[in-house]
Tab-separated table of C-alpha atoms and ligand atoms in Angstrom:
chain	number	residue	atom	x	y	z
A	1	MET	CA	-0.218	-0.207	-0.300
A	2	SER	CA	0.814	3.854	-1.375
A	3	ALA	CA	1.850	6.244	0.674
A	4	GLN	CA	-1.104	7.609	-0.890
A	5	THR	CA	-3.867	5.699	-0.656
A	6	GLN	CA	-3.293	5.562	2.729
A	7	SER	CA	-3.758	9.569	3.168
A	8	VAL	CA	-7.250	8.939	1.461
A	9	LYS	CA	-9.723	10.722	3.608
A	10	ARG	CA	-13.273	10.064	1.431
A	11	LEU	CA	-16.150	8.018	2.510
A	12	THR	CA	-16.311	4.766	0.927
A	13	PRO	CA	-18.895	2.559	-0.681
A	14	PRO	CA	-17.689	-0.149	2.668
A	15	ASP	CA	-18.626	3.105	4.886
A	16	ILE	CA	-21.436	3.992	3.117
A	17	ARG	CA	-23.267	-0.179	3.504
A	18	ALA	CA	-21.938	0.332	6.734
A	19	ARG	CA	-24.427	3.213	7.584
A	20	LYS	CA	-27.905	0.676	7.038
A	21	GLY	CA	-30.011	1.791	9.938
A	22	GLY	CA	-27.414	4.301	11.976
A	23	GLU	CA	-27.121	8.066	11.359
A	24	PRO	CA	-29.027	9.066	8.250
A	25	LEU	CA	-27.399	9.461	5.155
A	26	VAL	CA	-27.132	13.551	3.541
A	27	CYS	CA	-26.928	12.931	0.534
A	28	LEU	CA	-27.020	16.058	-2.541
A	29	THR	CA	-26.817	15.784	-6.129
A	30	ALA	CA	-23.950	17.982	-7.366
A	31	TYR	CA	-22.783	19.122	-11.345
A	32	ASP	CA	-19.632	21.405	-10.904
A	33	ALA	CA	-16.040	21.143	-8.435
A	34	PRO	CA	-17.555	25.090	-6.420
A	35	THR	CA	-21.384	23.223	-5.421
A	36	ALA	CA	-19.500	20.565	-4.736
A	37	LYS	CA	-16.989	22.205	-2.174
A	38	LEU	CA	-19.749	23.905	-0.908
A	39	LEU	CA	-21.876	20.510	-0.616
A	40	ASP	CA	-18.844	18.408	0.776
A	41	PRO	CA	-18.005	18.653	3.967
A	42	HIS	CA	-22.269	18.287	4.899
A	43	CYS	CA	-23.320	15.685	2.555
A	44	ASP	CA	-21.423	11.749	2.317
A	45	PHE	CA	-22.513	10.933	-0.440
A	46	LEU	CA	-22.429	13.148	-4.598
A	47	LEU	CA	-24.149	11.988	-7.020
A	48	VAL	CA	-23.436	13.797	-10.038
A	49	GLY	CA	-26.793	12.635	-11.031
A	50	ASP	CA	-28.555	12.348	-15.200
A	51	SER	CA	-31.142	15.203	-13.817
A	52	VAL	CA	-27.542	17.646	-15.162
A	53	GLY	CA	-29.439	17.318	-18.111
A	54	MET	CA	-32.309	19.143	-17.824
A	55	VAL	CA	-31.080	20.825	-14.851
A	56	VAL	CA	-28.160	23.148	-15.813
A	57	HIS	CA	-28.566	21.394	-20.218
A	58	GLY	CA	-31.976	22.722	-20.920
A	59	LEU	CA	-33.735	19.268	-21.380
A	60	PRO	CA	-36.683	18.563	-21.114
A	61	ASN	CA	-35.994	14.738	-20.054
A	62	THR	CA	-32.468	12.418	-19.100
A	63	ILE	CA	-33.229	10.496	-22.765
A	64	GLY	CA	-30.338	12.868	-23.836
A	65	VAL	CA	-27.711	12.803	-21.324
A	66	SER	CA	-24.159	11.367	-22.590
A	67	LEU	CA	-21.402	9.510	-21.074
A	68	ASP	CA	-18.884	12.049	-22.074
A	69	MET	CA	-21.483	15.280	-20.027
A	70	MET	CA	-21.418	12.898	-17.407
A	71	ILE	CA	-17.957	12.538	-17.056
A	72	LEU	CA	-17.218	16.229	-17.782
A	73	HIS	CA	-19.663	16.799	-14.567
A	74	GLY	CA	-17.877	14.635	-12.468
A	75	LYS	CA	-14.049	15.601	-12.830
A	76	ALA	CA	-15.782	18.537	-11.561
A	77	VAL	CA	-17.610	17.537	-8.458
A	78	MET	CA	-14.520	15.426	-7.597
A	79	ARG	CA	-11.535	18.231	-8.128
A	80	GLY	CA	-14.608	20.394	-6.244
A	81	SER	CA	-14.807	17.556	-3.514
A	82	ASP	CA	-12.159	15.434	-0.462
A	83	ARG	CA	-14.801	13.618	1.701
A	84	ALA	CA	-18.050	12.834	0.700
A	85	LEU	CA	-18.144	9.772	-1.591
A	86	VAL	CA	-18.597	11.001	-5.611
A	87	CYS	CA	-21.239	8.804	-6.985
A	88	VAL	CA	-22.172	9.647	-10.781
A	89	ASP	CA	-24.940	8.134	-13.079
A	90	MET	CA	-24.691	6.405	-15.658
A	91	PRO	CA	-26.377	7.735	-17.950
A	92	PHE	CA	-29.716	6.361	-20.756
A	93	SER	CA	-28.251	3.498	-23.739
A	94	SER	CA	-25.109	3.826	-21.478
A	95	TYR	CA	-25.010	-0.013	-19.825
A	96	GLU	CA	-28.513	-1.925	-20.361
A	97	ARG	CA	-27.173	-3.293	-23.702
A	98	SER	CA	-25.141	-5.898	-22.876
A	99	LYS	CA	-23.437	-6.333	-19.090
A	100	GLU	CA	-19.727	-5.562	-21.506
A	101	GLN	CA	-21.295	-2.675	-22.057
A	102	ALA	CA	-22.069	-1.856	-19.108
A	103	PHE	CA	-18.926	-2.754	-17.602
A	104	ASP	CA	-16.910	-0.701	-20.462
A	105	ASN	CA	-18.592	2.492	-19.752
A	106	ALA	CA	-18.917	2.195	-16.116
A	107	ALA	CA	-14.945	0.862	-15.632
A	108	ARG	CA	-14.771	4.393	-18.165
A	109	VAL	CA	-16.169	6.984	-15.631
A	110	LEU	CA	-14.659	5.262	-12.721
A	111	GLN	CA	-10.764	5.678	-14.673
A	112	GLU	CA	-11.529	9.129	-16.074
A	113	THR	CA	-13.723	10.783	-13.312
A	114	GLY	CA	-12.137	9.321	-10.255
A	115	CYS	CA	-15.683	8.616	-8.920
A	116	GLN	CA	-16.188	5.321	-6.052
A	117	ALA	CA	-19.660	4.884	-7.883
A	118	VAL	CA	-22.338	4.905	-10.842
A	119	LYS	CA	-25.364	4.166	-9.947
A	120	VAL	CA	-28.012	2.563	-12.512
A	121	GLU	CA	-32.029	2.895	-12.606
A	122	SER	CA	-32.382	-1.303	-11.752
A	123	GLY	CA	-35.666	-2.066	-13.436
A	124	VAL	CA	-35.283	-6.233	-12.904
A	125	TYR	CA	-33.540	-6.455	-15.821
A	126	VAL	CA	-29.841	-5.327	-14.567
A	127	ALA	CA	-29.813	-6.912	-11.836
A	128	ASP	CA	-27.670	-9.196	-13.739
A	129	THR	CA	-25.439	-6.761	-14.764
A	130	ILE	CA	-25.136	-5.387	-10.803
A	131	ARG	CA	-23.925	-8.114	-9.468
A	132	TYR	CA	-21.385	-8.703	-13.179
A	133	LEU	CA	-20.053	-5.410	-12.628
A	134	SER	CA	-20.181	-5.678	-8.390
A	135	GLU	CA	-18.405	-9.159	-9.442
A	136	ARG	CA	-15.858	-6.662	-11.342
A	137	ALA	CA	-14.647	-4.593	-8.157
A	138	ILE	CA	-17.303	-1.561	-9.237
A	139	PRO	CA	-19.291	-0.454	-6.316
A	140	VAL	CA	-22.403	0.044	-7.860
A	141	VAL	CA	-26.418	1.807	-6.470
A	142	GLY	CA	-29.085	1.043	-7.596
A	143	HIS	CA	-32.875	2.958	-8.539
A	144	VAL	CA	-36.069	1.920	-8.468
A	145	GLY	CA	-39.752	3.142	-8.063
A	146	LEU	CA	-39.397	6.141	-10.346
A	147	ARG	CA	-36.769	6.011	-12.591
A	148	PRO	CA	-36.522	8.680	-14.837
A	149	GLN	CA	-34.695	7.016	-17.705
A	150	ALA	CA	-38.271	5.863	-18.574
A	151	ALA	CA	-39.697	9.217	-18.448
A	152	LEU	CA	-40.411	8.388	-21.555
A	153	ALA	CA	-41.750	4.717	-22.576
A	154	GLU	CA	-44.466	6.338	-19.068
A	155	GLY	CA	-45.957	9.282	-21.164
A	156	GLY	CA	-43.654	11.470	-17.961
A	157	PHE	CA	-42.559	11.011	-13.953
A	158	LYS	CA	-45.294	8.927	-12.324
A	159	ALA	CA	-45.045	7.743	-8.878
A	160	LYS	CA	-44.995	4.958	-7.996
A	161	GLY	CA	-45.989	1.479	-5.737
A	162	ARG	CA	-50.143	3.760	-5.603
A	163	ASP	CA	-51.356	-0.095	-6.428
A	164	GLU	CA	-50.365	-3.829	-5.733
A	165	ALA	CA	-49.040	-4.034	-9.124
A	166	SER	CA	-46.684	-0.970	-8.767
A	167	ARG	CA	-45.574	-1.587	-5.034
A	168	ASN	CA	-44.776	-5.640	-6.240
A	169	ARG	CA	-43.254	-4.555	-9.591
A	170	VAL	CA	-40.790	-1.989	-7.096
A	171	ILE	CA	-40.172	-4.916	-4.474
A	172	GLU	CA	-38.513	-6.573	-7.377
A	173	GLU	CA	-36.381	-4.466	-8.273
A	174	ALA	CA	-35.751	-3.649	-4.465
A	175	ILE	CA	-34.271	-6.689	-3.824
A	176	ALA	CA	-33.686	-8.422	-6.475
A	177	THR	CA	-31.176	-4.735	-7.108
A	178	ASP	CA	-30.259	-5.501	-3.053
A	179	GLU	CA	-29.467	-9.137	-3.787
A	180	ALA	CA	-26.833	-8.692	-6.855
A	181	GLY	CA	-24.980	-6.549	-4.753
A	182	ALA	CA	-25.850	-2.927	-5.311
A	183	PHE	CA	-23.838	-1.538	-1.973
A	184	ALA	CA	-27.311	1.026	-1.762
A	185	ILE	CA	-30.677	2.029	-3.597
A	186	VAL	CA	-31.973	5.175	-4.335
A	187	ILE	CA	-35.889	5.178	-3.989
A	188	GLU	CA	-37.313	7.990	-5.700
A	189	GLY	CA	-41.366	8.748	-6.043
A	190	VAL	CA	-42.535	6.212	-4.407
A	191	ALA	CA	-45.523	5.474	-1.575
A	192	GLU	CA	-44.313	6.597	1.814
A	193	ASP	CA	-44.802	2.508	3.780
A	194	LEU	CA	-43.184	1.193	0.260
A	195	ALA	CA	-40.073	2.945	1.424
A	196	GLN	CA	-40.676	1.753	4.141
A	197	GLU	CA	-41.345	-1.542	3.127
A	198	ILE	CA	-38.246	-1.787	1.046
A	199	THR	CA	-36.384	-0.965	3.712
A	200	GLU	CA	-36.774	-3.016	5.961
A	201	ARG	CA	-36.040	-6.227	3.762
A	202	VAL	CA	-33.090	-5.193	2.080
A	203	LYS	CA	-29.007	-4.931	2.947
A	204	ALA	CA	-28.392	-1.967	1.179
A	205	PRO	CA	-29.099	1.847	2.986
A	206	THR	CA	-32.038	2.688	1.087
A	207	ILE	CA	-31.754	6.791	-0.434
A	208	GLY	CA	-35.142	7.918	-0.745
A	209	ILE	CA	-36.117	11.207	-2.769
A	210	GLY	CA	-39.584	11.930	-2.591
A	211	ALA	CA	-40.399	8.268	-0.339
A	212	SER	CA	-40.011	8.239	3.552
A	213	ALA	CA	-38.206	9.620	6.119
A	214	SER	CA	-37.569	6.086	7.578
A	215	CYS	CA	-35.844	5.315	4.619
A	216	ASP	CA	-31.802	5.317	5.222
A	217	GLY	CA	-30.244	8.814	4.280
A	218	GLN	CA	-32.141	11.667	2.043
A	219	ILE	CA	-31.608	13.059	-1.287
A	220	LEU	CA	-31.842	16.191	-3.149
A	221	VAL	CA	-31.184	18.032	-6.387
A	222	THR	CA	-29.648	21.594	-5.298
A	223	GLN	CA	-30.961	23.823	-7.337
A	224	ASP	CA	-34.405	22.750	-6.038
A	225	MET	CA	-33.782	22.619	-2.663
A	226	MET	CA	-31.855	25.513	-2.989
A	227	GLY	CA	-34.813	27.276	-4.482
A	228	LEU	CA	-33.601	27.990	-8.385
A	229	PHE	CA	-36.741	27.028	-9.944
A	230	ASP	CA	-40.829	28.302	-9.479
A	231	TRP	CA	-41.867	24.689	-10.153
A	232	THR	CA	-40.301	21.342	-7.805
A	233	PRO	CA	-41.974	18.083	-7.866
A	234	ARG	CA	-43.884	18.135	-4.090
A	235	PHE	CA	-41.650	16.285	-2.386
A	236	VAL	CA	-38.867	18.732	-2.962
A	237	LYS	CA	-38.573	20.972	0.520
A	238	ARG	CA	-36.571	24.677	-0.084
A	239	TYR	CA	-34.919	25.121	2.479
A	240	ALA	CA	-33.078	28.592	0.540
A	241	ASP	CA	-34.392	31.865	-2.450
A	242	LEU	CA	-31.836	31.140	-4.032
A	243	LYS	CA	-33.950	32.584	-7.496
A	244	THR	CA	-34.305	35.652	-6.135
A	245	SER	CA	-31.189	36.528	-4.199
A	246	MET	CA	-30.042	35.673	-7.843
A	247	GLU	CA	-33.038	38.137	-9.422
A	248	ASP	CA	-31.701	40.807	-7.024
A	249	GLY	CA	-27.957	41.011	-7.891
A	250	VAL	CA	-28.848	40.758	-11.826
A	251	LYS	CA	-31.690	43.169	-11.448
A	252	ALA	CA	-28.369	45.827	-8.769
A	253	TYR	CA	-26.123	44.780	-10.792
A	254	ALA	CA	-27.617	45.736	-14.712
A	255	ALA	CA	-29.618	49.647	-12.736
A	256	GLU	CA	-25.951	50.151	-11.827
A	257	VAL	CA	-24.864	49.407	-15.135
A	258	ARG	CA	-27.384	51.341	-16.853
A	259	ASP	CA	-25.873	54.995	-14.724
A	260	ARG	CA	-22.638	53.960	-14.275
A	261	SER	CA	-22.121	53.773	-10.966
A	262	PHE	CA	-20.331	50.259	-11.543
A	263	PRO	CA	-17.412	49.898	-11.921
A	264	GLY	CA	-16.920	52.415	-9.231
A	265	PRO	CA	-13.887	53.397	-7.425
A	266	ASP	CA	-13.270	50.394	-5.942
A	267	GLN	CA	-13.233	47.876	-8.842
A	268	VAL	CA	-11.156	50.188	-11.650
A	269	TYR	CA	-7.246	50.713	-11.493
A	270	LYS	CA	-5.222	53.459	-12.657
A	271	ALA	CA	-2.457	53.991	-13.959
A	272	ARG	CA	1.163	53.403	-11.638
A	273	LYS	CA	2.488	56.675	-10.939
A	274	SER	CA	5.730	56.746	-12.431
B	1	KIV	O1	-30.492	11.994	-11.894
B	1	KIV	C1	-31.235	12.868	-10.587
B	1	KIV	O2	-30.475	13.733	-10.329
B	1	KIV	C2	-31.125	11.289	-9.951
B	1	KIV	C3	-31.377	11.758	-8.121
B	1	KIV	C4	-32.848	12.484	-8.731
B	1	KIV	C5	-31.254	10.873	-6.930
B	1	KIV	O3	-31.554	9.943	-10.121
């Protein structure tokens, strides 16, 4: 073991797994270095989510997000953080075709970004892939319930587990994901009691979003919880009002540019006296 390996202080997949039933995991999304730096001291887990497509790139859903985009944002988040575990989403079409395709792309994400784990949306059919990756030393997080990459097929972002058939399907997904070796499982957009039941039944810690306070941790999209957008899903609580702060800032700037009070004496350089 090298000195460099010994000095690593980031949380690891086993550290996250060991939090099952313990202190809740604090998780948020991050897509860039300055935001990651701000979140890192407060979070256990930073997700470079494929929600970056909608939040940063203005896409209508996550389908148009590419592996190269995820790698670019993953590198930035790694540069900005040094404590939280960083997990990068595998985008649509990067892991579904075959286990081998998933391995090659997940290995690329780990090697090029230096992140600690990848996340896949884990319909039951993805369980074999999770097993294949986990057995080959790729730490995998699963994602069950509302799976945003299925939005086209399902006609939108639909909460899950509100009737018996849907409930059984989500339980099946979660158990398959757990048994295949995922070290944590995101549960998104499901009935509260279903999230609680899954949390009790799986060995991996569950990370809820629109799920239940009884999950082993919680995650939100940072820009949603910071109040950057007019609309958010009903499960989001706003902890700040970034939109108003930014609007106030840009209005004040525009007024000062127009009346020439910016730049003022403190913001300009003076010629040196010779
Ligand atoms: O892409 C994302 O941000 C996610 C979280 C919402 C869990 O998958």
